[in-house]
Short mmCIF file of C-alpha atoms in Angstrom, two decimals:
data_model
loop_
_atom_site.label_atom_id
_atom_site.label_comp_id
_atom_site.label_asym_id
_atom_site.label_seq_id
_atom_site.Cartn_x
_atom_site.Cartn_y
_atom_site.Cartn_z
CA MET W 1 45.10 -66.64 -85.06
CA ALA W 2 44.69 -70.24 -83.99
CA ASP W 3 45.70 -73.40 -86.21
CA LEU W 4 42.54 -73.80 -87.98
CA LYS W 5 44.20 -76.87 -90.51
CA GLY W 6 41.80 -79.42 -90.92
CA LYS W 7 38.54 -77.77 -89.67
CA ARG W 8 35.07 -78.09 -92.02
CA LEU W 9 33.76 -74.39 -92.72
CA LEU W 10 30.34 -74.61 -94.47
CA ILE W 11 30.09 -71.17 -96.64
CA LEU W 12 26.37 -70.17 -97.09
CA GLY W 13 26.26 -68.31 -100.74
CA GLY W 14 27.89 -68.96 -103.63
CA GLY W 15 28.27 -66.41 -105.88
CA ALA W 16 31.07 -64.77 -106.53
CA THR W 17 31.92 -62.54 -103.37
CA SER W 18 32.30 -65.81 -101.36
CA ILE W 19 34.83 -66.92 -103.44
CA TYR W 20 36.69 -64.45 -101.11
CA ILE W 21 35.77 -66.31 -97.51
CA VAL W 22 36.71 -70.35 -99.83
CA ASN W 23 40.01 -68.44 -100.95
CA ALA W 24 40.77 -66.73 -97.55
CA ALA W 25 39.80 -70.38 -95.51
CA LYS W 26 41.64 -72.52 -97.74
CA ALA W 27 44.50 -70.09 -97.46
CA MET W 28 44.00 -71.06 -93.70
CA GLY W 29 43.94 -75.09 -94.21
CA VAL W 30 40.56 -75.15 -93.54
CA TYR W 31 38.45 -77.19 -95.59
CA THR W 32 35.67 -75.71 -97.50
CA ILE W 33 32.01 -77.01 -98.66
CA VAL W 34 29.89 -74.06 -100.38
CA THR W 35 26.22 -74.61 -100.29
CA ASP W 36 23.53 -72.94 -102.10
CA TRP W 37 20.25 -74.06 -104.22
CA TYR W 38 21.93 -72.63 -107.97
CA ASP W 39 24.14 -73.89 -110.35
CA THR W 40 27.95 -73.35 -110.21
CA LYS W 41 27.43 -70.67 -113.49
CA ARG W 42 25.09 -68.31 -110.42
CA SER W 43 27.23 -69.71 -107.82
CA PRO W 44 30.96 -69.55 -108.84
CA ALA W 45 32.28 -70.19 -105.49
CA LYS W 46 30.88 -73.31 -105.28
CA LEU W 47 33.65 -74.73 -108.16
CA VAL W 48 36.61 -73.13 -105.98
CA ALA W 49 35.37 -74.94 -103.00
CA ASP W 50 36.87 -78.37 -101.81
CA GLU W 51 33.07 -79.24 -101.89
CA TYR W 52 29.81 -78.21 -102.75
CA TRP W 53 26.08 -79.24 -101.59
CA ASN W 54 22.98 -77.38 -103.83
CA GLU W 55 21.22 -77.74 -100.35
CA GLU W 56 19.02 -75.24 -99.82
CA ILE W 57 20.20 -72.21 -97.67
CA PHE W 58 16.64 -72.00 -96.61
CA LYS W 59 16.15 -75.61 -95.14
CA PRO W 60 17.69 -75.09 -92.02
CA GLU W 61 16.92 -78.08 -90.41
CA ILE W 62 18.34 -79.94 -93.26
CA LEU W 63 21.32 -78.28 -93.37
CA ALA W 64 21.88 -78.30 -89.71
CA ARG W 65 21.51 -82.45 -89.78
CA LEU W 66 24.02 -82.59 -92.54
CA ILE W 67 26.08 -80.52 -90.58
CA LYS W 68 26.37 -83.20 -87.53
CA GLU W 69 26.51 -86.06 -90.19
CA ARG W 70 29.24 -84.88 -91.69
CA HIS W 71 31.34 -83.07 -88.67
CA ILE W 72 31.46 -79.38 -90.10
CA ASP W 73 32.87 -77.90 -87.30
CA GLY W 74 31.87 -73.81 -87.46
CA VAL W 75 29.38 -72.04 -90.30
CA ILE W 76 29.43 -68.54 -91.96
CA THR W 77 28.01 -66.71 -94.90
CA GLY W 78 28.94 -63.31 -96.44
CA PHE W 79 27.24 -60.62 -98.02
CA THR W 80 24.03 -61.07 -98.37
CA ASP W 81 21.38 -59.58 -96.41
CA SER W 82 18.64 -62.33 -96.83
CA TYR W 83 20.64 -65.23 -95.67
CA LEU W 84 21.70 -63.56 -91.96
CA LEU W 85 18.87 -65.08 -90.39
CA GLN W 86 19.20 -68.56 -91.62
CA TYR W 87 22.95 -68.76 -90.62
CA GLN W 88 21.92 -67.47 -87.70
CA LYS W 89 18.94 -70.66 -87.35
CA VAL W 90 21.63 -73.05 -89.17
CA CYS W 91 24.07 -72.61 -86.20
CA GLU W 92 21.90 -72.43 -83.70
CA LEU W 93 20.32 -75.73 -83.94
CA ALA W 94 23.98 -77.16 -85.01
CA GLY W 95 24.86 -75.61 -81.96
CA LEU W 96 27.50 -73.99 -83.79
CA PRO W 97 28.93 -70.49 -82.84
CA CYS W 98 27.37 -67.54 -84.40
CA TYR W 99 28.18 -63.79 -83.97
CA ALA W 100 24.43 -62.62 -83.55
CA THR W 101 21.29 -63.20 -82.19
CA LYS W 102 18.10 -63.64 -84.15
CA GLU W 103 16.84 -60.30 -82.21
CA VAL W 104 19.90 -58.16 -83.26
CA PHE W 105 19.91 -59.32 -87.11
CA GLU W 106 16.21 -59.01 -86.87
CA LYS W 107 16.52 -55.04 -86.14
CA THR W 108 19.40 -54.17 -87.77
CA LEU W 109 18.13 -55.52 -90.96
CA ASP W 110 14.98 -53.15 -90.80
CA LYS W 111 15.46 -49.81 -92.59
CA SER W 112 12.98 -48.23 -90.89
CA TYR W 113 14.42 -50.02 -87.16
CA PHE W 114 17.33 -49.00 -88.18
CA LYS W 115 16.36 -45.02 -88.34
CA ARG W 116 14.12 -45.05 -85.23
CA LEU W 117 17.61 -47.01 -83.49
CA CYS W 118 19.84 -43.52 -84.92
CA LYS W 119 17.62 -41.66 -83.97
CA GLU W 120 17.16 -42.56 -80.07
CA ASN W 121 21.09 -42.44 -80.01
CA ASP W 122 21.60 -39.29 -81.47
CA VAL W 123 22.67 -40.61 -85.18
CA PRO W 124 21.40 -37.71 -87.22
CA VAL W 125 18.83 -39.49 -90.55
CA VAL W 126 17.88 -38.58 -93.76
CA PRO W 127 14.47 -37.05 -93.48
CA GLU W 128 12.12 -39.02 -94.01
CA PHE W 129 7.92 -38.99 -94.40
CA ASP W 130 5.47 -40.53 -93.11
CA LEU W 131 3.84 -42.57 -95.91
CA ALA W 132 0.29 -42.44 -94.04
CA THR W 133 0.09 -38.46 -94.91
CA PHE W 134 2.68 -38.18 -97.24
CA ASN W 135 1.00 -35.64 -100.16
CA PRO W 136 2.73 -36.81 -103.09
CA GLN W 137 1.70 -32.94 -104.65
CA VAL W 138 5.28 -31.67 -103.01
CA ILE W 139 7.49 -33.73 -105.24
CA SER W 140 9.25 -32.10 -107.57
CA PRO W 141 12.62 -31.99 -110.08
CA GLU W 142 13.70 -29.63 -107.17
CA ASN W 143 12.24 -31.87 -104.43
CA LYS W 144 13.27 -35.09 -105.35
CA ILE W 145 12.28 -38.45 -102.96
CA LEU W 146 13.70 -41.99 -102.68
CA ILE W 147 11.31 -44.96 -101.95
CA LYS W 148 13.15 -47.83 -101.10
CA PRO W 149 12.05 -51.41 -99.34
CA VAL W 150 12.57 -51.45 -95.54
CA ASP W 151 14.16 -55.28 -95.97
CA ASN W 152 15.92 -55.14 -99.42
CA SER W 153 19.76 -54.85 -100.56
CA GLY W 154 21.78 -54.25 -102.65
CA SER W 155 19.53 -51.66 -104.20
CA ARG W 156 16.93 -54.08 -105.07
CA GLY W 157 13.29 -52.02 -105.61
CA ILE W 158 15.09 -48.19 -104.80
CA ILE W 159 13.35 -45.44 -106.78
CA THR W 160 13.83 -42.23 -107.34
CA CYS W 161 10.66 -39.77 -107.91
CA GLU W 162 10.30 -36.48 -109.10
CA SER W 163 6.62 -36.38 -110.00
CA PRO W 164 3.51 -36.96 -108.61
CA ASN W 165 2.47 -38.24 -111.04
CA GLU W 166 5.40 -40.93 -111.18
CA PHE W 167 4.41 -41.49 -107.22
CA LYS W 168 2.28 -44.26 -107.31
CA ASP W 169 3.61 -46.69 -109.75
CA ASN W 170 7.09 -46.24 -108.17
CA LEU W 171 5.61 -46.96 -104.60
CA GLU W 172 4.19 -50.20 -106.26
CA TYR W 173 7.18 -51.40 -107.58
CA ALA W 174 9.27 -50.51 -104.28
CA LEU W 175 6.93 -52.18 -102.01
CA SER W 176 7.11 -55.71 -104.64
CA PHE W 177 10.79 -55.65 -103.50
CA SER W 178 9.72 -56.08 -99.82
CA GLN W 179 8.35 -59.24 -98.06
CA LYS W 180 7.34 -57.04 -95.26
CA LYS W 181 5.46 -54.88 -97.58
CA LYS W 182 6.17 -51.56 -96.28
CA VAL W 183 8.56 -48.71 -97.01
CA VAL W 184 10.37 -45.71 -96.06
CA ILE W 185 9.84 -42.76 -97.97
CA GLU W 186 13.51 -40.36 -98.34
CA LYS W 187 14.06 -36.81 -99.03
CA TYR W 188 16.63 -36.79 -101.60
CA MET W 189 19.87 -36.16 -101.07
CA ASP W 190 22.26 -34.61 -103.21
CA MET W 191 25.60 -34.73 -101.64
CA ASP W 192 28.77 -37.01 -101.15
CA THR W 193 28.08 -40.50 -99.33
CA VAL W 194 30.70 -42.48 -97.29
CA SER W 195 31.29 -45.96 -96.05
CA VAL W 196 31.96 -47.14 -92.29
CA SER W 197 32.90 -50.09 -91.33
CA TYR W 198 33.82 -51.50 -87.59
CA THR W 199 34.99 -54.68 -86.39
CA ILE W 200 33.13 -56.03 -83.11
CA GLN W 201 35.10 -58.50 -81.07
CA ASP W 202 33.21 -59.50 -77.50
CA GLY W 203 31.88 -56.28 -77.36
CA ASN W 204 34.57 -53.82 -78.70
CA ILE W 205 33.65 -51.79 -81.06
CA SER W 206 36.79 -50.46 -83.26
CA MET W 207 36.41 -48.29 -86.96
CA SER W 208 38.45 -50.08 -89.44
CA THR W 209 37.63 -47.84 -92.65
CA ILE W 210 36.53 -45.04 -94.08
CA ASN W 211 36.12 -44.69 -97.25
CA ASP W 212 34.24 -41.68 -100.26
CA ARG W 213 31.77 -43.87 -102.29
CA ILE W 214 31.78 -42.99 -106.37
CA VAL W 215 27.92 -44.00 -106.47
CA HIS W 216 26.65 -44.70 -110.50
CA LYS W 217 23.15 -42.90 -110.32
CA LYS W 218 20.16 -43.75 -113.36
CA GLU W 219 16.69 -41.15 -113.34
CA GLY W 220 14.07 -42.68 -111.68
CA ALA W 221 16.21 -46.14 -110.83
CA GLY W 222 18.20 -46.42 -107.22
CA ALA W 223 21.98 -45.64 -107.22
CA VAL W 224 24.72 -48.31 -106.45
CA THR W 225 28.25 -48.20 -105.51
CA ASN W 226 30.52 -47.61 -108.64
CA GLY W 227 33.84 -47.12 -106.58
CA GLY W 228 35.31 -45.98 -103.23
CA ILE W 229 38.38 -44.34 -102.54
CA TYR W 230 40.47 -44.53 -98.88
CA PRO W 231 40.86 -42.85 -96.70
CA SER W 232 37.81 -40.54 -97.19
CA LYS W 233 38.20 -36.80 -97.75
CA TYR W 234 35.59 -36.38 -94.41
CA ILE W 235 37.84 -38.87 -92.13
CA ASN W 236 38.71 -36.08 -89.49
CA PRO W 237 35.34 -34.61 -89.06
CA TYR W 238 33.58 -38.10 -88.75
CA LEU W 239 35.96 -39.31 -86.37
CA LYS W 240 35.68 -35.58 -84.13
CA LYS W 241 31.54 -35.70 -85.02
CA MET W 242 30.04 -38.88 -85.06
CA ASP W 243 32.59 -42.23 -84.22
CA GLY W 244 32.15 -42.37 -81.03
CA LYS W 245 27.79 -42.10 -80.74
CA VAL W 246 28.14 -44.95 -84.36
CA ARG W 247 29.93 -46.98 -81.80
CA ALA W 248 28.47 -45.73 -79.06
CA MET W 249 24.78 -46.55 -81.26
CA TYR W 250 26.08 -50.12 -81.76
CA LYS W 251 27.22 -51.12 -78.15
CA ASN W 252 23.64 -50.37 -77.13
CA LEU W 253 21.77 -52.69 -79.57
CA GLY W 254 23.86 -55.61 -77.79
CA VAL W 255 26.41 -56.23 -80.84
CA THR W 256 28.97 -58.66 -80.05
CA ASN W 257 30.67 -59.89 -82.53
CA GLY W 258 30.96 -59.86 -86.33
CA VAL W 259 31.55 -56.94 -88.76
CA LEU W 260 29.21 -53.77 -89.93
CA PHE W 261 29.17 -51.12 -92.08
CA ILE W 262 27.24 -47.89 -92.11
CA GLN W 263 26.88 -45.44 -95.10
CA SER W 264 25.65 -41.19 -94.66
CA PHE W 265 25.26 -38.77 -96.86
CA THR W 266 27.61 -35.45 -95.85
CA ASN W 267 28.81 -32.25 -96.88
CA GLY W 268 31.99 -32.40 -94.82
CA ASP W 269 30.51 -30.34 -91.88
CA GLU W 270 26.99 -32.96 -91.33
CA PHE W 271 26.25 -36.09 -92.14
CA TYR W 272 22.73 -38.16 -92.17
CA PHE W 273 23.27 -41.91 -91.95
CA TYR W 274 20.68 -43.62 -93.75
CA GLU W 275 22.14 -47.37 -94.50
CA MET W 276 23.42 -50.46 -92.56
CA GLY W 277 24.80 -54.03 -92.92
CA TYR W 278 25.85 -56.30 -90.04
CA ARG W 279 27.58 -58.05 -92.53
CA LEU W 280 30.31 -57.85 -94.93
CA SER W 281 30.20 -55.29 -97.10
CA GLY W 282 30.29 -55.61 -101.22
CA GLY W 283 33.29 -54.02 -101.27
CA CYS W 284 35.38 -55.91 -99.94
CA HIS W 285 36.76 -53.88 -97.43
CA PHE W 286 38.40 -56.00 -95.62
CA ILE W 287 41.32 -56.78 -99.23
CA PHE W 288 42.24 -53.37 -97.89
CA THR W 289 42.84 -53.79 -93.83
CA ASP W 290 44.57 -56.96 -94.56
CA TYR W 291 47.22 -55.17 -96.73
CA GLU W 292 47.15 -51.67 -94.77
CA ASN W 293 47.40 -53.01 -90.87
CA ASN W 294 47.35 -57.43 -91.56
CA SER W 295 44.02 -57.41 -89.90
CA SER W 296 40.91 -59.18 -92.06
CA SER W 297 37.49 -59.67 -91.68
CA VAL W 298 36.90 -62.33 -93.55
CA LYS W 299 39.86 -64.06 -91.65
CA GLN W 300 38.33 -63.28 -88.51
CA LEU W 301 35.15 -64.51 -88.94
CA ILE W 302 35.97 -67.88 -90.63
CA HIS W 303 38.07 -67.75 -87.07
CA PHE W 304 34.85 -66.82 -85.07
CA ALA W 305 32.91 -69.38 -86.98
CA LEU W 306 35.10 -72.54 -85.88
CA THR W 307 36.54 -71.16 -81.91
CA GLY W 308 34.18 -68.91 -81.37
CA LYS W 309 36.12 -66.38 -81.18
CA MET W 310 36.89 -63.64 -83.90
CA ALA W 311 41.22 -63.05 -83.07
CA ASP W 312 43.46 -64.28 -80.87
CA TYR W 313 45.06 -60.90 -80.70
CA GLN W 314 43.17 -57.12 -79.80
CA ILE W 315 41.78 -56.17 -83.01
CA SER W 316 41.46 -52.49 -82.09
CA GLU W 317 44.60 -52.26 -81.35
CA ARG W 318 45.26 -53.16 -85.84
CA ASP W 319 42.90 -51.10 -86.61
CA ASN W 320 43.14 -48.33 -88.55
CA PRO W 321 41.15 -46.57 -90.64
CA ASP W 322 43.69 -43.71 -91.21
CA PHE W 323 45.49 -45.64 -94.39
CA GLU W 324 49.18 -44.70 -95.30
CA ASN W 325 48.30 -45.23 -98.80
CA LEU W 326 45.57 -43.78 -101.02
CA CYS W 327 43.93 -47.69 -101.58
CA PHE W 328 40.86 -47.41 -104.66
CA GLN W 329 38.47 -50.12 -105.52
CA TRP W 330 36.37 -50.20 -108.45
CA ASN W 331 33.16 -52.16 -110.43
CA ILE W 332 32.98 -52.40 -113.76
CA LEU W 333 29.65 -51.62 -114.22
CA GLY W 334 27.28 -52.68 -117.66
CA LYS W 335 23.84 -52.78 -119.33
CA GLU W 336 21.26 -55.12 -119.08
CA ASP W 337 21.95 -57.29 -121.65
CA LYS W 338 23.23 -60.88 -121.90
CA ILE W 339 27.27 -61.37 -122.83
CA ALA W 340 28.59 -63.21 -125.73
CA ARG W 341 32.42 -62.72 -125.38
CA ILE W 342 34.68 -61.03 -122.99
CA GLU W 343 38.09 -59.11 -123.81
CA GLY W 344 40.92 -57.85 -122.17
CA TRP W 345 40.55 -59.27 -118.65
CA GLU W 346 43.80 -61.16 -118.56
CA ILE W 347 45.33 -57.49 -119.13
CA VAL W 348 43.74 -55.51 -116.74
CA SER W 349 43.85 -57.83 -114.03
CA LYS W 350 47.45 -57.61 -114.05
CA LEU W 351 48.52 -54.55 -113.90
CA PRO W 352 50.92 -54.25 -111.15
CA GLU W 353 48.45 -51.45 -108.78
CA VAL W 354 46.47 -54.10 -108.56
CA ILE W 355 46.08 -56.00 -105.82
CA SER W 356 42.83 -57.99 -106.01
CA CYS W 357 40.34 -58.56 -108.76
CA SER W 358 37.18 -60.61 -109.71
CA LEU W 359 35.29 -61.06 -112.40
CA ASN W 360 31.32 -61.13 -111.57
CA LYS W 361 29.82 -62.05 -115.18
CA LYS W 362 31.16 -65.00 -117.25
CA GLU W 363 30.28 -65.57 -121.08
CA GLY W 364 26.68 -66.09 -121.40
CA ASP W 365 25.55 -64.73 -118.29
CA LEU W 366 22.92 -61.90 -117.94
CA ILE W 367 24.05 -58.45 -116.93
CA GLY W 368 21.10 -57.08 -114.09
CA LYS W 369 19.17 -54.06 -114.17
CA ASP W 370 20.87 -50.17 -114.38
CA GLY W 371 21.04 -48.83 -110.79
CA THR W 372 21.23 -52.32 -109.54
CA THR W 373 24.44 -54.79 -107.74
CA ALA W 374 23.04 -57.16 -110.42
CA GLN W 375 25.15 -54.38 -112.74
CA LYS W 376 28.04 -55.55 -111.87
CA ILE W 377 30.71 -56.94 -114.35
CA ALA W 378 33.96 -56.76 -112.44
CA GLY W 379 35.77 -55.65 -109.23
CA LEU W 380 39.15 -54.16 -109.01
CA HIS W 381 40.70 -53.34 -105.64
CA MET W 382 44.22 -50.97 -106.35
CA VAL W 383 46.76 -49.14 -104.41
CA VAL W 384 47.98 -46.31 -106.23
CA LYS W 385 50.56 -43.19 -105.66
CA ASP W 386 47.66 -40.52 -105.86
CA LYS W 387 44.63 -39.57 -107.79
CA SER W 388 45.63 -38.48 -111.15
CA GLN W 389 47.53 -42.21 -111.29
CA MET W 390 44.34 -43.75 -110.24
CA MET W 391 42.55 -41.89 -113.34
CA ASP W 392 45.00 -42.66 -115.55
CA ILE W 393 44.43 -46.82 -114.87
CA LEU W 394 40.74 -46.01 -115.22
CA GLN W 395 40.90 -44.67 -118.39
CA PHE W 396 43.56 -47.66 -119.72
CA ILE W 397 40.83 -50.37 -118.03
CA TYR W 398 38.07 -48.68 -120.23
CA GLY W 399 40.37 -48.86 -123.02
CA ASN W 400 41.37 -51.91 -122.69
CA PHE W 401 38.26 -54.05 -121.17
CA LYS W 402 35.20 -55.03 -123.37
CA VAL W 403 32.23 -56.82 -123.14
CA PHE W 404 29.89 -57.64 -125.87
CA ASN W 405 26.42 -58.66 -126.62
CA GLN W 406 25.32 -60.98 -129.72
CA ASP W 407 25.35 -58.08 -132.11
CA GLY W 408 28.53 -56.55 -130.85
CA GLU W 409 27.53 -53.60 -128.67
CA ASP W 410 30.18 -53.26 -126.05
CA LEU W 411 28.13 -53.05 -122.90
CA VAL W 412 30.38 -52.09 -120.42
CA LEU W 413 29.72 -48.22 -119.13
CA ASN W 414 32.52 -46.27 -118.77
CA THR W 415 31.03 -44.04 -115.89
CA ILE W 416 34.03 -41.69 -115.72
CA ASP W 417 32.84 -38.52 -115.71
CA GLU W 418 33.60 -34.67 -114.97
CA SER W 419 32.16 -34.76 -111.27
CA PHE W 420 34.29 -38.01 -110.27
CA ILE W 421 37.62 -36.63 -112.05
CA ASN W 422 37.58 -33.66 -109.71
CA TYR W 423 35.62 -35.51 -106.89
#
């Protein structure tokens, strides 16, 4: 990587995952500034940055003026879809590098456009229904549907429907999360899911990771990622059947730099794609690629923000999704409530298998709704010998990590069930 010491980087968004960006940039000798309109309780990355502002991300003209006044060398954002267009606008106004155009961001942020893009490129998608002609009477527990806003992320607004009587209320719920007031209605898929990440460097697209997603589902609500196992047990069929098609699809879209992820249901023979993001994923897969392949998309995006280039080496030559080790990422989820006390984090975070961890909630914080990313309390990235050791570690974590409300009730959801044990 180029020598970036002394460069000044503005990070849009101070959520807990942005701490990874701050720490990576500081390790590269970069001066870090975090901004959003939240206080440090909701934006803990502000507390680890060299400096922070309380300027709104959705006022790009103000940010562009401050960038010029304070001699900022680059801008980056990380994990939030709603910040991407603001990031692009700030970069445009300030004359700084942005890894995608406004048009490409708009297309990748629209779930209905994503499905159309897949179909045009022979990439299979989850069967969907036209709202205008859909007959709710076909809904049943054996024929469930999923309703989701076309323009939201983090599982917000996604709801399962298994009765005609639920349809109207569930539709209104999903619409309430959509600025465009549009939804996608899909067949509910009872299959395993995989997530695949790609890195783009000057138009060259290379596959970085593929992982099995462990999903927590709440009846009537959406599903949230509980964990990920790298590499996926489906890596070989994916490479054989889908990798070339997916890379060709994104090349046709016109992506030139950056990082993206795409998610699919699969039974090992067929793949049905349903989601993508043209940004860093909440699973923070770059922790494992850095460990396994000496290639980190966070470092590459920082490098791009400050130089206009993803790296001074060929990323595709380092990318290898077939990891040598079994890597395991796990999110500890909680019940919706206010946190009064946290115990045991020091014990579980110092396990020798843990290579990275983050505590996303603090005492006094609220745990969000079940079935959304807002219920994530903590996340751990681990390298293990096998799945047996993985299960032993999880049992240890749930035996020692406790989060209590003011009545002394443990809010941690133990999401290890029989289906996961036999995964």
